[in-house]
């Protein structure tokens, strides 16, 4: 979403309402038990920051979109742990090899132009055995709903900052050299318009 100023403003305006509808609880689940140095990829307006446990030493939050990055910089104040917000993209993470204990991908693999490359980068910057926490909306396991998602994906990214509704993010994570330790599938839509993006996964993968 590095150049989607209209969607960025809409996301900044409406995402907080989704937090009340359940996204906030999902963020608690996503981040529970994390420790050490964490890199968050595509941090958006920083809505995860308040949910990090105090066992985390530092979060480096990468965000390419300037408006959302400014919101994220303001959200640093609500985080219980130190957070640094840095401009950058997931396909070329500004981080050394094997320099993080954990990585977080929250509602982001849908929007990254090249998720395979992004996952390779996340793999590169994690220690072997490091944890990738993921919370993503994905392609439905119901063929009829998946077919509907494929159709609507012809226009959805144009209106939603490059977001795709039909990505198979769990298999992409496995293919990038991670072992899925746990993954929970559920339907969630914080508002009616989000129906095509209702199938979600949340879980943890370990860097092999
Ligand atoms: C739907 S928003 C989610 C934001 C945040 N992670 C959250 O949970 O609220 C998608 C995010 O992906 C980011 N994004 C898009 N392309 C990216 C890329 N190549 N690298 C990193 N982030 C990217 C966008 O700028 C945006 O912040």
Coordinates of N, CA and C and ligand atoms in Angstrom, one line a residue:
X1 N 0.8 -1.2 0.0 CA 0.0 0.0 0.0 C 0.9 1.2 0.0
X2 N 2.1 1.2 -0.5 CA 3.0 2.3 -0.3 C 2.5 3.6 -0.9
X3 N 1.5 3.5 -1.9 CA 1.0 4.7 -2.5 C -0.5 4.6 -2.6
X4 N -1.2 4.5 -1.5 CA -2.6 4.4 -1.5 C -3.2 5.4 -0.5
X5 N -3.0 6.7 -0.8 CA -3.3 7.7 0.3 C -4.8 7.7 0.7
X6 N -5.7 7.5 -0.3 CA -7.1 7.5 0.1 C -7.5 6.3 1.0
X7 N -7.0 5.1 0.6 CA -7.4 4.0 1.4 C -6.7 4.1 2.8
X8 N -5.5 4.6 2.8 CA -4.8 4.8 4.1 C -5.6 5.6 5.0
X9 N -6.2 6.7 4.5 CA -7.0 7.6 5.4 C -8.3 6.9 5.8
X10 N -8.9 6.1 4.9 CA -10.1 5.4 5.3 C -9.7 4.3 6.3
X11 N -8.6 3.6 6.1 CA -8.2 2.6 7.1 C -7.9 3.2 8.5
X12 N -7.2 4.4 8.5 CA -6.9 5.1 9.7 C -8.2 5.5 10.4
X13 N -9.3 5.8 9.6 CA -10.5 6.3 10.2 C -11.4 5.1 10.7
X14 N -11.5 4.0 9.9 CA -12.5 3.0 10.3 C -11.9 1.8 11.0
X15 N -10.6 1.5 10.9 CA -10.0 0.3 11.6 C -10.3 0.3 13.1
X16 N -10.2 1.5 13.8 CA -10.5 1.5 15.2 C -11.8 0.9 15.6
X17 N -12.9 1.1 14.7 CA -14.2 0.5 15.0 C -14.1 -1.0 14.9
X18 N -13.3 -1.6 14.0 CA -13.2 -3.0 13.9 C -12.5 -3.6 15.1
X19 N -11.7 -2.8 15.8 CA -11.0 -3.3 17.0 C -12.1 -3.6 18.1
X20 N -13.1 -2.8 18.2 CA -14.2 -3.0 19.1 C -15.0 -4.2 18.7
X21 N -15.1 -4.5 17.4 CA -15.9 -5.6 16.9 C -15.2 -7.0 17.1
X22 N -14.0 -7.0 17.5 CA -13.3 -8.3 17.7 C -11.9 -8.3 17.3
X23 N -11.5 -7.4 16.4 CA -10.1 -7.4 16.0 C -9.1 -7.2 17.2
X24 N -9.5 -6.4 18.1 CA -8.6 -6.2 19.3 C -8.4 -7.5 20.0
X25 N -9.4 -8.3 20.2 CA -9.2 -9.6 20.9 C -8.3 -10.5 20.1
X26 N -8.5 -10.5 18.7 CA -7.6 -11.3 17.9 C -6.1 -10.8 18.0
X27 N -5.9 -9.5 18.2 CA -4.5 -9.1 18.3 C -3.9 -9.6 19.7
X28 N -4.8 -9.6 20.7 CA -4.3 -10.2 22.0 C -3.8 -11.7 21.8
X29 N -4.7 -12.4 21.1 CA -4.4 -13.8 20.8 C -3.1 -13.9 19.9
X30 N -3.0 -13.1 18.9 CA -1.9 -13.1 18.0 C -0.5 -12.9 18.8
X31 N -0.5 -12.0 19.7 CA 0.7 -11.6 20.3 C 1.1 -12.2 21.7
X32 N 0.1 -13.0 22.2 CA 0.3 -13.5 23.6 C 1.6 -14.4 23.6
X33 N 2.4 -14.2 24.7 CA 3.5 -15.0 24.9 C 4.8 -14.7 24.1
X34 N 4.7 -13.6 23.3 CA 5.9 -13.2 22.5 C 7.0 -12.7 23.5
X35 N 8.2 -13.0 23.0 CA 9.4 -12.5 23.8 C 10.5 -12.0 22.9
X36 N 11.4 -11.2 23.5 CA 12.6 -10.8 22.8 C 12.4 -9.7 21.8
X37 N 13.2 -9.7 20.7 CA 13.1 -8.7 19.7 C 12.1 -9.1 18.6
X38 N 11.2 -8.2 18.3 CA 10.1 -8.5 17.3 C 10.2 -7.6 16.2
X39 N 10.0 -8.1 15.0 CA 9.8 -7.2 13.8 C 8.3 -7.4 13.3
X40 N 7.6 -6.2 13.2 CA 6.2 -6.3 12.7 C 6.3 -5.7 11.3
X41 N 5.7 -6.5 10.4 CA 5.8 -6.1 9.0 C 4.5 -5.5 8.5
X42 N 4.6 -4.3 8.0 CA 3.3 -3.6 7.5 C 2.5 -3.3 8.7
X43 N 3.0 -2.5 9.6 CA 2.4 -2.2 10.9 C 1.1 -1.3 10.8
X44 N 1.0 -0.7 9.6 CA -0.2 0.2 9.5 C -0.2 1.3 10.4
X45 N -1.3 1.6 11.1 CA -1.4 2.7 12.0 C -1.0 2.3 13.4
X46 N -0.5 1.1 13.6 CA 0.1 0.7 14.9 C -1.0 0.1 15.8
X47 N -2.0 -0.5 15.3 CA -3.1 -1.0 16.1 C -2.7 -2.2 17.0
X48 N -1.6 -2.9 16.6 CA -1.1 -4.0 17.4 C -0.3 -3.5 18.6
X49 N 0.2 -2.3 18.6 CA 1.2 -1.9 19.6 C 0.7 -2.1 21.0
X50 N -0.5 -1.7 21.3 CA -1.0 -1.7 22.7 C -1.2 -3.1 23.2
X51 N -1.1 -4.1 22.2 CA -1.4 -5.5 22.6 C -0.2 -6.4 22.9
X52 N 1.0 -5.8 22.7 CA 2.2 -6.6 22.9 C 2.4 -6.8 24.4
X53 N 2.8 -8.1 24.8 CA 3.0 -8.3 26.2 C 4.4 -7.7 26.6
X54 N 4.5 -7.5 27.9 CA 5.7 -6.8 28.4 C 6.9 -7.7 28.4
X55 N 6.8 -9.0 28.0 CA 7.9 -9.9 27.8 C 8.7 -9.6 26.5
X56 N 8.2 -8.7 25.7 CA 8.9 -8.3 24.5 C 9.8 -7.2 24.8
X57 N 11.1 -7.3 24.3 CA 12.1 -6.3 24.6 C 12.0 -5.1 23.7
X58 N 11.7 -5.3 22.4 CA 11.6 -4.2 21.5 C 10.8 -4.6 20.2
X59 N 10.0 -3.7 19.7 CA 9.4 -4.0 18.4 C 9.9 -3.0 17.4
X60 N 10.4 -3.6 16.2 CA 10.7 -2.7 15.1 C 9.6 -2.9 14.1
X61 N 8.9 -1.8 13.9 CA 7.6 -1.8 13.1 C 7.9 -1.2 11.7
X62 N 7.8 -2.0 10.7 CA 8.1 -1.5 9.3 C 6.7 -1.1 8.6
X63 N 6.7 0.1 8.1 CA 5.5 0.5 7.4 C 5.8 1.5 6.2
X64 N 5.4 1.1 5.0 CA 5.8 1.9 3.8 C 4.9 3.1 3.6
X65 N 3.6 3.1 4.1 CA 2.7 4.1 3.7 C 2.8 5.3 4.6
X66 N 3.1 6.5 4.1 CA 3.5 7.7 5.0 C 2.4 8.1 6.0
X67 N 1.2 8.1 5.5 CA 0.1 8.6 6.4 C -0.1 7.6 7.6
X68 N -0.1 6.3 7.2 CA -0.3 5.3 8.3 C 1.0 5.3 9.2
X69 N 2.1 5.5 8.6 CA 3.3 5.5 9.4 C 3.3 6.7 10.5
X70 N 2.7 7.8 10.1 CA 2.6 8.9 11.1 C 1.6 8.5 12.2
X71 N 0.5 7.8 11.8 CA -0.4 7.3 12.9 C 0.3 6.3 13.8
X72 N 1.1 5.5 13.2 CA 1.9 4.4 14.0 C 2.8 5.1 14.9
X73 N 3.5 6.2 14.5 CA 4.4 6.9 15.4 C 3.7 7.5 16.6
X74 N 2.4 7.9 16.3 CA 1.6 8.4 17.5 C 1.2 7.3 18.4
X75 N 1.0 6.1 17.8 CA 0.5 4.9 18.6 C 1.6 4.3 19.5
X76 N 2.9 4.7 19.2 CA 4.0 4.2 20.0 C 3.8 4.5 21.5
X77 N 3.1 5.7 21.7 CA 2.9 6.1 23.1 C 2.0 5.2 23.9
X78 N 1.1 4.4 23.2 CA 0.2 3.5 24.0 C 0.8 2.1 24.2
X79 N 2.0 1.9 23.6 CA 2.6 0.5 23.7 C 3.3 0.4 25.1
X80 N 3.1 -0.8 25.7 CA 3.8 -1.1 27.0 C 5.2 -1.4 26.8
X81 N 5.7 -1.5 25.6 CA 7.1 -1.8 25.4 C 7.7 -0.9 24.3
X82 N 9.1 -0.8 24.2 CA 9.6 0.1 23.2 C 9.3 -0.3 21.8
X83 N 8.9 0.7 21.0 CA 8.6 0.4 19.6 C 9.3 1.5 18.7
X84 N 10.0 1.0 17.7 CA 10.6 1.9 16.7 C 9.8 1.7 15.4
X85 N 9.3 2.8 14.8 CA 8.6 2.8 13.5 C 9.6 3.2 12.4
X86 N 9.7 2.3 11.4 CA 10.7 2.6 10.4 C 10.0 2.4 9.0
X87 N 10.4 3.4 8.1 CA 9.9 3.3 6.7 C 10.6 2.1 6.0
X88 N 9.8 1.3 5.3 CA 10.4 0.2 4.5 C 9.3 -0.7 4.0
X89 N 9.8 -1.7 3.2 CA 8.8 -2.6 2.7 C 9.3 -4.0 3.0
X90 N 8.3 -4.9 3.0 CA 8.5 -6.3 3.4 C 9.4 -7.0 2.5
X91 N 9.5 -6.6 1.2 CA 10.3 -7.3 0.2 C 11.8 -7.0 0.3
X92 N 12.1 -6.0 1.2 CA 13.5 -5.6 1.4 C 13.6 -5.1 2.8
X93 N 13.5 -6.0 3.8 CA 13.4 -5.5 5.2 C 14.7 -4.8 5.6
X94 N 14.6 -3.7 6.2 CA 15.8 -3.0 6.7 C 16.3 -3.6 8.0
X95 N 16.8 -4.9 7.9 CA 17.2 -5.6 9.1 C 18.3 -6.6 8.7
X96 N 19.2 -6.9 9.7 CA 20.2 -7.9 9.5 C 19.7 -9.3 9.5
X97 N 20.4 -10.2 8.9 CA 20.1 -11.6 8.9 C 20.0 -12.1 10.4
X98 N 19.0 -13.0 10.7 CA 18.9 -13.7 11.9 C 19.0 -12.7 13.1
X99 N 18.4 -11.5 13.0 CA 18.5 -10.5 14.1 C 17.2 -10.4 14.9
X100 N 16.2 -11.2 14.7 CA 15.0 -11.1 15.5 C 14.5 -12.5 16.0
X101 N 13.9 -12.4 17.2 CA 13.3 -13.6 17.8 C 12.0 -14.0 17.2
X102 N 11.2 -13.0 16.8 CA 9.9 -13.2 16.3 C 9.5 -12.1 15.3
X103 N 8.6 -12.5 14.4 CA 8.0 -11.6 13.4 C 6.5 -11.6 13.5
X104 N 5.9 -10.5 13.2 CA 4.4 -10.4 13.2 C 3.9 -10.0 11.9
X105 N 2.9 -10.7 11.3 CA 2.2 -10.4 10.1 C 0.7 -10.3 10.4
X106 N 0.2 -9.1 10.5 CA -1.2 -8.9 10.9 C -1.9 -8.2 9.8
X107 N -2.8 -9.0 9.1 CA -3.7 -8.4 8.0 C -2.8 -7.7 7.0
X108 N -1.7 -8.4 6.6 CA -0.8 -7.7 5.7 C -0.4 -8.6 4.5
X109 N -0.3 -9.9 4.7 CA 0.1 -10.7 3.5 C -1.0 -10.6 2.4
X110 N -2.2 -10.1 2.7 CA -3.2 -9.9 1.7 C -2.8 -8.7 0.8
X111 N -2.0 -7.7 1.4 CA -1.8 -6.5 0.7 C -0.4 -6.3 0.1
X112 N 0.5 -7.1 0.5 CA 1.9 -7.0 0.0 C 1.9 -7.5 -1.4
X113 N 2.5 -6.7 -2.3 CA 2.5 -7.1 -3.8 C 3.1 -8.5 -4.0
X114 N 4.2 -8.8 -3.3 CA 4.9 -10.1 -3.6 C 5.1 -10.8 -2.2
X115 N 4.0 -11.5 -1.8 CA 4.1 -12.2 -0.4 C 5.2 -13.2 -0.3
X116 N 5.5 -13.9 -1.4 CA 6.5 -14.9 -1.4 C 7.8 -14.3 -1.0
X117 N 8.2 -13.2 -1.7 CA 9.4 -12.5 -1.4 C 9.4 -11.9 0.1
X118 N 8.3 -11.4 0.5 CA 8.2 -10.9 1.9 C 8.4 -12.0 2.9
X119 N 7.9 -13.2 2.6 CA 8.1 -14.3 3.6 C 9.5 -14.8 3.5
X120 N 10.2 -14.7 2.4 CA 11.6 -15.0 2.3 C 12.4 -14.0 3.2
X121 N 12.0 -12.8 3.1 CA 12.7 -11.8 3.9 C 12.5 -12.0 5.4
X122 N 11.2 -12.3 5.8 CA 10.9 -12.6 7.2 C 11.8 -13.8 7.7
X123 N 11.9 -14.8 6.8 CA 12.7 -16.0 7.1 C 14.1 -15.6 7.3
X124 N 14.6 -14.7 6.5 CA 16.0 -14.2 6.6 C 16.3 -13.5 7.9
X125 N 15.4 -12.7 8.4 CA 15.7 -11.8 9.5 C 15.5 -12.5 10.9
X126 N 14.8 -13.7 10.8 CA 14.5 -14.4 12.0 C 15.6 -15.4 12.4
X127 N 15.9 -15.6 13.7 CA 16.8 -16.7 14.1 C 16.1 -18.0 13.7
X128 N 17.0 -19.0 13.4 CA 16.4 -20.4 13.3 C 15.6 -20.7 14.6
X129 N 14.4 -21.2 14.4 CA 13.6 -21.5 15.6 C 12.7 -20.3 16.0
X130 N 12.9 -19.2 15.3 CA 12.1 -18.0 15.6 C 10.7 -18.1 15.2
X131 N 9.9 -17.3 15.8 CA 8.4 -17.5 15.6 C 7.8 -16.4 14.7
X132 N 7.0 -16.9 13.7 CA 6.2 -16.0 12.9 C 4.8 -16.1 13.4
X133 N 4.2 -15.0 14.0 CA 2.8 -14.9 14.3 C 2.1 -14.3 13.2
X134 N 1.0 -15.0 12.8 CA 0.2 -14.5 11.7 C -1.3 -14.4 12.0
X135 N -1.9 -13.3 11.5 CA -3.4 -13.1 11.6 C -3.8 -12.5 10.2
X136 N -4.5 -13.3 9.4 CA -4.7 -12.9 8.0 C -6.1 -13.3 7.6
X137 N -6.7 -12.5 6.7 CA -7.9 -13.0 6.0 C -7.4 -13.7 4.8
X138 N -8.1 -14.8 4.4 CA -7.5 -15.8 3.4 C -8.6 -16.3 2.5
X139 N -8.1 -17.0 1.5 CA -9.1 -17.7 0.6 C -9.9 -18.7 1.4
X140 N -11.2 -18.8 1.0 CA -12.1 -19.7 1.7 C -11.8 -21.1 1.4
X141 N -12.0 -22.0 2.4 CA -11.9 -23.5 2.1 C -13.2 -24.0 1.5
X142 N -14.3 -23.2 1.4 CA -15.5 -23.5 0.8 C -15.4 -23.1 -0.7
X143 N -15.4 -24.1 -1.6 CA -15.2 -23.8 -3.0 C -16.1 -22.7 -3.6
X144 N -17.4 -22.7 -3.1 CA -18.3 -21.7 -3.7 C -17.9 -20.3 -3.2
X145 N -17.5 -20.2 -1.9 CA -17.1 -18.9 -1.4 C -15.8 -18.5 -2.1
X146 N -14.9 -19.5 -2.3 CA -13.6 -19.2 -2.9 C -13.8 -18.7 -4.3
X147 N -14.8 -19.3 -5.0 CA -15.1 -18.8 -6.4 C -15.6 -17.4 -6.4
X148 N -16.4 -17.1 -5.4 CA -16.9 -15.7 -5.3 C -15.8 -14.8 -5.0
X149 N -14.8 -15.2 -4.1 CA -13.7 -14.3 -3.8 C -12.8 -14.1 -5.1
X150 N -12.7 -15.2 -5.9 CA -11.9 -15.0 -7.1 C -12.5 -14.0 -8.0
X151 N -13.8 -14.0 -8.1 CA -14.5 -13.0 -9.0 C -14.3 -11.6 -8.4
X152 N -14.6 -11.4 -7.2 CA -14.6 -10.1 -6.6 C -13.1 -9.5 -6.5
X153 N -12.2 -10.4 -6.5 CA -10.8 -10.0 -6.5 C -10.4 -9.2 -7.7
X154 N -11.2 -9.3 -8.7 CA -10.9 -8.5 -9.9 C -11.0 -7.0 -9.7
X155 N -11.8 -6.6 -8.7 CA -11.9 -5.2 -8.4 C -11.5 -4.8 -7.0
X156 N -11.6 -5.7 -6.0 CA -11.4 -5.5 -4.6 C -10.0 -4.7 -4.4
X157 N -8.9 -5.2 -5.0 CA -7.7 -4.5 -4.6 C -7.7 -3.0 -5.0
X158 N -8.4 -2.7 -6.1 CA -8.5 -1.3 -6.5 C -9.1 -0.4 -5.4
X159 N -10.1 -0.9 -4.7 CA -10.8 -0.1 -3.7 C -10.1 -0.2 -2.3
X160 N -9.3 -1.3 -2.1 CA -8.9 -1.6 -0.8 C -7.3 -1.6 -0.7
X161 N -6.7 -0.7 -1.3 CA -5.3 -0.5 -1.1 C -4.4 -1.6 -1.5
X162 N -4.8 -2.4 -2.6 CA -4.0 -3.5 -3.0 C -4.3 -4.8 -2.3
X163 N -5.3 -4.8 -1.4 CA -5.6 -6.0 -0.7 C -6.3 -7.0 -1.6
X164 N -5.9 -8.3 -1.5 CA -6.5 -9.4 -2.2 C -7.3 -10.3 -1.2
X165 N -8.5 -10.7 -1.6 CA -9.3 -11.5 -0.7 C -9.1 -13.0 -0.8
X166 N -8.3 -13.4 -1.8 CA -8.2 -14.9 -2.1 C -6.8 -15.5 -2.0
X167 N -6.0 -14.9 -1.1 CA -4.7 -15.5 -1.0 C -4.6 -16.7 0.0
X168 N -3.8 -17.7 -0.4 CA -3.6 -18.9 0.4 C -2.4 -18.7 1.3
X169 N -2.6 -17.8 2.3 CA -1.4 -17.4 3.0 C -0.8 -18.5 3.9
X170 N -1.6 -19.4 4.4 CA -1.0 -20.4 5.2 C 0.0 -21.3 4.4
X171 N -0.4 -21.7 3.2 CA 0.5 -22.5 2.4 C 1.7 -21.7 1.9
X172 N 1.5 -20.4 1.7 CA 2.6 -19.6 1.4 C 3.7 -19.5 2.5
X173 N 3.2 -19.5 3.7 CA 4.1 -19.5 4.9 C 4.9 -20.8 5.0
X174 N 4.2 -21.9 4.8 CA 4.9 -23.2 4.8 C 5.9 -23.3 3.7
X175 N 5.5 -22.8 2.5 CA 6.4 -22.9 1.4 C 7.7 -22.1 1.5
X176 N 7.6 -21.1 2.4 CA 8.8 -20.2 2.6 C 9.7 -20.7 3.6
X177 N 9.5 -21.9 4.2 CA 10.5 -22.5 5.1 C 10.1 -22.4 6.6
X178 N 8.8 -22.4 6.8 CA 8.3 -22.3 8.2 C 7.4 -23.6 8.4
X179 N 7.4 -24.0 9.7 CA 6.6 -25.1 10.1 C 5.4 -24.5 10.9
X180 N 4.2 -24.8 10.4 CA 3.0 -24.3 11.1 C 2.8 -25.0 12.4
X181 N 3.0 -24.4 13.5 CA 2.8 -25.0 14.8 C 1.4 -25.0 15.3
X182 N 0.6 -24.0 15.0 CA -0.8 -24.0 15.3 C -1.4 -22.9 14.4
X183 N -2.7 -23.2 14.0 CA -3.4 -22.3 13.1 C -4.9 -22.5 13.4
X184 N -5.6 -21.5 13.6 CA -7.0 -21.5 13.9 C -7.7 -20.8 12.8
X185 N -8.7 -21.5 12.2 CA -9.5 -20.9 11.1 C -10.8 -20.5 11.6
X186 N -11.3 -19.3 11.2 CA -12.6 -18.8 11.7 C -13.1 -17.8 10.7
X187 N -14.4 -17.6 10.8 CA -15.0 -16.5 10.0 C -15.2 -15.3 10.9
X188 N -14.9 -14.1 10.3 CA -15.0 -12.9 11.1 C -15.2 -11.8 10.1
X189 N -16.2 -11.0 10.3 CA -16.3 -9.7 9.5 C -16.8 -8.6 10.4
X190 N -15.9 -7.6 10.6 CA -16.3 -6.6 11.5 C -17.4 -5.7 11.0
X191 N -17.7 -5.7 9.7 CA -18.8 -5.0 9.1 C -19.2 -5.7 7.8
X192 N -20.5 -5.4 7.4 CA -21.0 -6.1 6.3 C -20.2 -6.1 5.0
X193 N -19.6 -4.9 4.7 CA -18.8 -4.8 3.5 C -17.6 -5.7 3.5
X194 N -17.2 -6.1 4.6 CA -16.0 -7.0 4.7 C -16.3 -8.5 4.5
X195 N -17.5 -8.8 4.1 CA -17.9 -10.2 3.9 C -17.0 -11.0 3.0
X196 N -16.5 -10.5 1.9 CA -15.6 -11.3 1.0 C -14.3 -11.7 1.7
X197 N -14.0 -10.9 2.7 CA -12.7 -11.2 3.4 C -12.9 -11.8 4.8
X198 N -14.0 -12.5 5.0 CA -14.4 -13.0 6.3 C -13.6 -14.3 6.7
X199 N -13.1 -15.2 5.8 CA -12.3 -16.3 6.3 C -11.0 -15.9 6.8
X200 N -10.7 -16.2 8.1 CA -9.4 -15.8 8.7 C -8.6 -17.0 9.2
X201 N -7.3 -16.7 9.4 CA -6.5 -17.7 10.1 C -5.7 -16.9 11.1
X202 N -5.4 -17.5 12.3 CA -4.5 -16.9 13.3 C -3.7 -18.0 13.8
X203 N -2.4 -17.7 14.0 CA -1.6 -18.8 14.5 C -0.1 -18.5 14.6
X204 N 0.7 -19.5 14.6 CA 2.2 -19.4 14.8 C 2.9 -20.4 13.9
X205 N 3.9 -19.9 13.3 CA 4.8 -20.8 12.5 C 6.2 -20.6 13.0
X206 N 7.0 -21.7 12.9 CA 8.4 -21.6 13.4 C 9.4 -21.7 12.2
X207 N 10.3 -20.8 12.2 CA 11.3 -20.7 11.1 C 12.3 -21.9 11.2
X208 N 12.3 -22.6 10.1 CA 13.1 -23.8 10.0 C 14.6 -23.5 9.7
Ligands
LIG1 C1 -4.9 -3.8 6.0 S1 -3.4 -2.9 6.5 C2 -3.0 -3.7 8.0 C3 -2.2 -2.9 8.9 C4 -1.8 -3.5 10.3 N1 -0.9 -4.6 10.1 C5 -3.0 -3.9 11.1 O1 -3.0 -5.1 11.5 O2 -3.9 -3.1 11.3 C6 -2.2 -3.5 5.3 C7 -0.9 -2.9 5.6 O3 0.1 -3.5 4.7 C8 1.0 -2.5 4.3 N2 1.8 -2.9 3.1 C9 1.4 -2.9 1.8 N3 2.4 -3.3 1.0 C10 3.5 -3.5 1.9 C11 4.8 -3.9 1.6 N4 5.3 -4.2 0.4 N5 5.6 -4.0 2.7 C12 5.2 -3.8 4.0 N6 3.9 -3.4 4.2 C13 3.1 -3.3 3.2 C14 0.1 -1.3 4.1 O4 0.9 -0.1 4.0 C15 -0.8 -1.4 5.3 O5 -0.2 -0.8 6.4

